[in-house]
PDB file of C-alpha atoms in Angstrom:
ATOM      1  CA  UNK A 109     108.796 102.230 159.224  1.00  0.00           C
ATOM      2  CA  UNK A 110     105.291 101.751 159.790  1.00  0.00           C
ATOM      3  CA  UNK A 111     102.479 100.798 157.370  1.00  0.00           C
ATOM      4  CA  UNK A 112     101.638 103.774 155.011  1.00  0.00           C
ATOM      5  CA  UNK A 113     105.311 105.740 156.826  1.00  0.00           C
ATOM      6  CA  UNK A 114     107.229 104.005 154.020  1.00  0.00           C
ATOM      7  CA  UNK A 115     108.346 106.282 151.267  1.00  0.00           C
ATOM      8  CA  UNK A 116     110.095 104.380 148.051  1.00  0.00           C
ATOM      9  CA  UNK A 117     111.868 106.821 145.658  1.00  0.00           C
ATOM     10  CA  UNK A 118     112.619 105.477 142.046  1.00  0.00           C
ATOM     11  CA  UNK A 119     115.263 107.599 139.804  1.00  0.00           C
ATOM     12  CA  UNK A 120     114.363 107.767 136.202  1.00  0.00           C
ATOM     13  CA  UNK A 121     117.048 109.596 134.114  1.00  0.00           C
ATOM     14  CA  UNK A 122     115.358 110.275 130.909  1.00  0.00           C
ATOM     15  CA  UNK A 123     116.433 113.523 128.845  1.00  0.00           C
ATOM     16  CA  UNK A 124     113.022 113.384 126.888  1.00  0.00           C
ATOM     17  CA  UNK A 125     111.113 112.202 129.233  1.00  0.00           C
ATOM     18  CA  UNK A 126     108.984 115.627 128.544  1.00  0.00           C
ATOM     19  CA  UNK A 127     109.017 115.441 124.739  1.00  0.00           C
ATOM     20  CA  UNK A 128     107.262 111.543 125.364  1.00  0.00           C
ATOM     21  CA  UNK A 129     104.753 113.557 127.312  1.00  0.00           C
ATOM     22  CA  UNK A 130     105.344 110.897 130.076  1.00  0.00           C
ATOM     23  CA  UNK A 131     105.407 113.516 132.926  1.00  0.00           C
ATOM     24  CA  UNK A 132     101.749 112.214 134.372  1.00  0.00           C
ATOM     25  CA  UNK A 133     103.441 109.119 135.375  1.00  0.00           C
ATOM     26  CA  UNK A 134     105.514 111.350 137.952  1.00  0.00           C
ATOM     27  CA  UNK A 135     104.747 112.290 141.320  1.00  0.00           C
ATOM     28  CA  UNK A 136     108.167 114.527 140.628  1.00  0.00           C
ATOM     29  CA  UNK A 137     110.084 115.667 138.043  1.00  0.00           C
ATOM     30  CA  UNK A 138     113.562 117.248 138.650  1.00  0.00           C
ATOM     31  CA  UNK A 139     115.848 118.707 135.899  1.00  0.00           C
ATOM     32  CA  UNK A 140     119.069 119.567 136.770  1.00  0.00           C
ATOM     33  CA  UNK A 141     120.621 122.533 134.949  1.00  0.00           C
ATOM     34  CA  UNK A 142     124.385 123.738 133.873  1.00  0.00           C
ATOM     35  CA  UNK A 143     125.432 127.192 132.411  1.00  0.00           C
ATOM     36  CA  UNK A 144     125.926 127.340 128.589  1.00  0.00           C
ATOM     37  CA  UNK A 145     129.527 127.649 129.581  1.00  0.00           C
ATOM     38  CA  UNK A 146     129.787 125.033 131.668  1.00  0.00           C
ATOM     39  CA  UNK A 147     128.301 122.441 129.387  1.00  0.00           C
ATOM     40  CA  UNK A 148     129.794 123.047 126.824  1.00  0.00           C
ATOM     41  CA  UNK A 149     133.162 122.778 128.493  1.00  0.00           C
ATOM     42  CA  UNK A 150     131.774 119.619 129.727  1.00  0.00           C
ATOM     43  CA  UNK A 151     130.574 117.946 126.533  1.00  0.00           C
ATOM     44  CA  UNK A 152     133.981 119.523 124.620  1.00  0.00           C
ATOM     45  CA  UNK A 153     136.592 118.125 127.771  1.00  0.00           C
ATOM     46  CA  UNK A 154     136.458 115.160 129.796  1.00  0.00           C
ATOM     47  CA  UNK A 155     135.159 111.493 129.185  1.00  0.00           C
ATOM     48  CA  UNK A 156     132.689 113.188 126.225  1.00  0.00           C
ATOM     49  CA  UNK A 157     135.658 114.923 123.883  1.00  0.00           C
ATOM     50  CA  UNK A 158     133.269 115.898 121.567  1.00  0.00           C
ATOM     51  CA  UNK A 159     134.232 118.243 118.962  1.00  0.00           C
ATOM     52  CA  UNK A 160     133.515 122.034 119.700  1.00  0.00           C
ATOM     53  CA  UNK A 161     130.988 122.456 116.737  1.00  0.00           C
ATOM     54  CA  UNK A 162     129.224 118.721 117.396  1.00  0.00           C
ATOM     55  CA  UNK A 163     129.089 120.202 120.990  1.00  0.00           C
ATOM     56  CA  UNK A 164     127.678 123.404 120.188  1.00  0.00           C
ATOM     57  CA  UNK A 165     125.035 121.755 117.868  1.00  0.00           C
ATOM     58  CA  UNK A 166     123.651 119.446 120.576  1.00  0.00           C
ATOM     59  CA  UNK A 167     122.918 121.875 122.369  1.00  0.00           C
ATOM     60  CA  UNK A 168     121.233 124.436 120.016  1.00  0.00           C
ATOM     61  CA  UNK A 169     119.284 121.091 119.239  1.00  0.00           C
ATOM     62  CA  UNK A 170     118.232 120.663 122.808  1.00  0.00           C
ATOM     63  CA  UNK A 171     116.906 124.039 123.361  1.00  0.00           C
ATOM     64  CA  UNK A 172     113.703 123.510 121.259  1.00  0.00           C
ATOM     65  CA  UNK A 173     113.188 120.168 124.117  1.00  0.00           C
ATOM     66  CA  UNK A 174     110.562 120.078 126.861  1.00  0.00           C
ATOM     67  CA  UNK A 175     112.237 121.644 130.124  1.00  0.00           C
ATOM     68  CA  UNK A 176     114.924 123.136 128.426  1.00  0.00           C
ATOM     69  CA  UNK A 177     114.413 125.674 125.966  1.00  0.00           C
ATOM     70  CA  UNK A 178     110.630 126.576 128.168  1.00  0.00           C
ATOM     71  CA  UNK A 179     111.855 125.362 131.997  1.00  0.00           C
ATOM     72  CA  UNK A 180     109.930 128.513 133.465  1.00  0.00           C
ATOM     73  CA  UNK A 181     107.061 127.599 131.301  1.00  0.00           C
ATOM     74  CA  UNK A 182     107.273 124.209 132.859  1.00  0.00           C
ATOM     75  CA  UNK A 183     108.060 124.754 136.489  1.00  0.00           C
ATOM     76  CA  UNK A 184     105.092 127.211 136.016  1.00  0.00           C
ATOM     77  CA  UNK A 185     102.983 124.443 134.692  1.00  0.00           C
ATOM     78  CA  UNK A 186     103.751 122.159 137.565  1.00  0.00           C
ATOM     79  CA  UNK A 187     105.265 119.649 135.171  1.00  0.00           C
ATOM     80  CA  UNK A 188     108.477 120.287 137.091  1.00  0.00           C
ATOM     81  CA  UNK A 189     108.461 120.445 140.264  1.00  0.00           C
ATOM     82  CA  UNK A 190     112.624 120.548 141.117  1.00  0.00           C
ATOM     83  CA  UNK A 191     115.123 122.864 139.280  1.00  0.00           C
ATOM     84  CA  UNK A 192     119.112 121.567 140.456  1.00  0.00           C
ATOM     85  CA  UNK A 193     122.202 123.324 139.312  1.00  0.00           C
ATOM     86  CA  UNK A 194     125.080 121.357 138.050  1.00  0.00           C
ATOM     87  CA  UNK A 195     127.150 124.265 137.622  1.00  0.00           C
ATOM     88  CA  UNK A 196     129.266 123.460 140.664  1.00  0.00           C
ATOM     89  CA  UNK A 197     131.112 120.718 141.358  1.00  0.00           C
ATOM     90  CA  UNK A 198     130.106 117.043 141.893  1.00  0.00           C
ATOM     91  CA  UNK A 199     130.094 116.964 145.829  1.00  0.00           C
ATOM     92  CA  UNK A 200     128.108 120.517 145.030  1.00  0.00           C
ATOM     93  CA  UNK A 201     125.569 118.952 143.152  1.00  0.00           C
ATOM     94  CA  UNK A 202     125.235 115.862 145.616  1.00  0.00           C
ATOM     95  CA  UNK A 203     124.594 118.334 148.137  1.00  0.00           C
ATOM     96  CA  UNK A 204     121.911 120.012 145.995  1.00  0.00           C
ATOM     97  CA  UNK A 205     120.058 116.317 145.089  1.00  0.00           C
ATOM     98  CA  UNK A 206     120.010 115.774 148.807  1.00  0.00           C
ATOM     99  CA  UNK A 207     118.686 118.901 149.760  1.00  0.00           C
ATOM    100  CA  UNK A 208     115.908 118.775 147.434  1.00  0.00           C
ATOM    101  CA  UNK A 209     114.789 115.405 148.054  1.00  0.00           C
ATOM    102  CA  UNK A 210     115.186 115.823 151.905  1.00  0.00           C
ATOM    103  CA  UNK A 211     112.415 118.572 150.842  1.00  0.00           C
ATOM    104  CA  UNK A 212     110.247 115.889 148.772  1.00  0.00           C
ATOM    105  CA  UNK A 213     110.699 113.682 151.705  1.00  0.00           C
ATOM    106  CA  UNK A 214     109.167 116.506 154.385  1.00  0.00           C
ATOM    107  CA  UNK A 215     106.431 117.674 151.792  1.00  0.00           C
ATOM    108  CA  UNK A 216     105.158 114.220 152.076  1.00  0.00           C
ATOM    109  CA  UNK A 217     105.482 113.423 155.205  1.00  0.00           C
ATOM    110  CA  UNK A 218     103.587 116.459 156.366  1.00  0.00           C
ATOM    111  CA  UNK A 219     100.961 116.148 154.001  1.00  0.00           C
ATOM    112  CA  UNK A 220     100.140 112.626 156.004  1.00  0.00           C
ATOM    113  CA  UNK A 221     100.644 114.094 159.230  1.00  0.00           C
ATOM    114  CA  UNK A 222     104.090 112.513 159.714  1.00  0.00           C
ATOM    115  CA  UNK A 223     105.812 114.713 162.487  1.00  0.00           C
ATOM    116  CA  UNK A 224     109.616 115.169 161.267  1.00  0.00           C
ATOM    117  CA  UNK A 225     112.701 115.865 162.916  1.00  0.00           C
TER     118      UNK A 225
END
């Protein structure tokens, strides 16, 4: 690339990243989103085995967290500016993370006047 054509992405995976009110530090902030059902079959199957009721209390304790329990709030806010769903499968949500930052990638490139293909 040329000069100011270079765009470097970092990936920050930080589940409170809200709650340390660290979101000015972003030029994007993505949270990617399951069903209810779906993570809780998650945390209470797999790798994670936790137990049913340690599962369900997680997440009744992550509801009152930034960009969970208020995500419309934020996304309204412009705090987050990237909603994926993880309610498919993994090659589903690769799909979705490359969609969306193929979309970052154009947004910026057009705001510098960078044709695209």
């Amino acid at each position: 690339n040329k000069g100011n054509d270079t765009f470097f992405v970092a990936v920050l995976e930080a589940a409170m990243l809200l709650d340390a009110g660290w979101e000015d530090m972003l030029d994007e902030l993505w949270v990617v989103t399951a069903s209810a059902d779906i993570a809780f079959q998650r945390l209470v199957g797999g790798e994670r085995g936790l137990d049913p009721d340690d599962a369900r209390r997680r997440m009744t304790d992550q509801e009152s967290r930034r960009g969970i329990g208020n995500l419309n709030e934020e996304v309204e806010r412009g705090f987050v500016t990237a909603v994926v769903d993880n309610s498919g499968t993994t090659a589903d949500l690769r799909r979705s993370l490359d969609n969306t930052l193929k979309d970052v990638v154009d947004k910026w490139q057009k705001s510098r006047g960078i044709e695209t293909n």
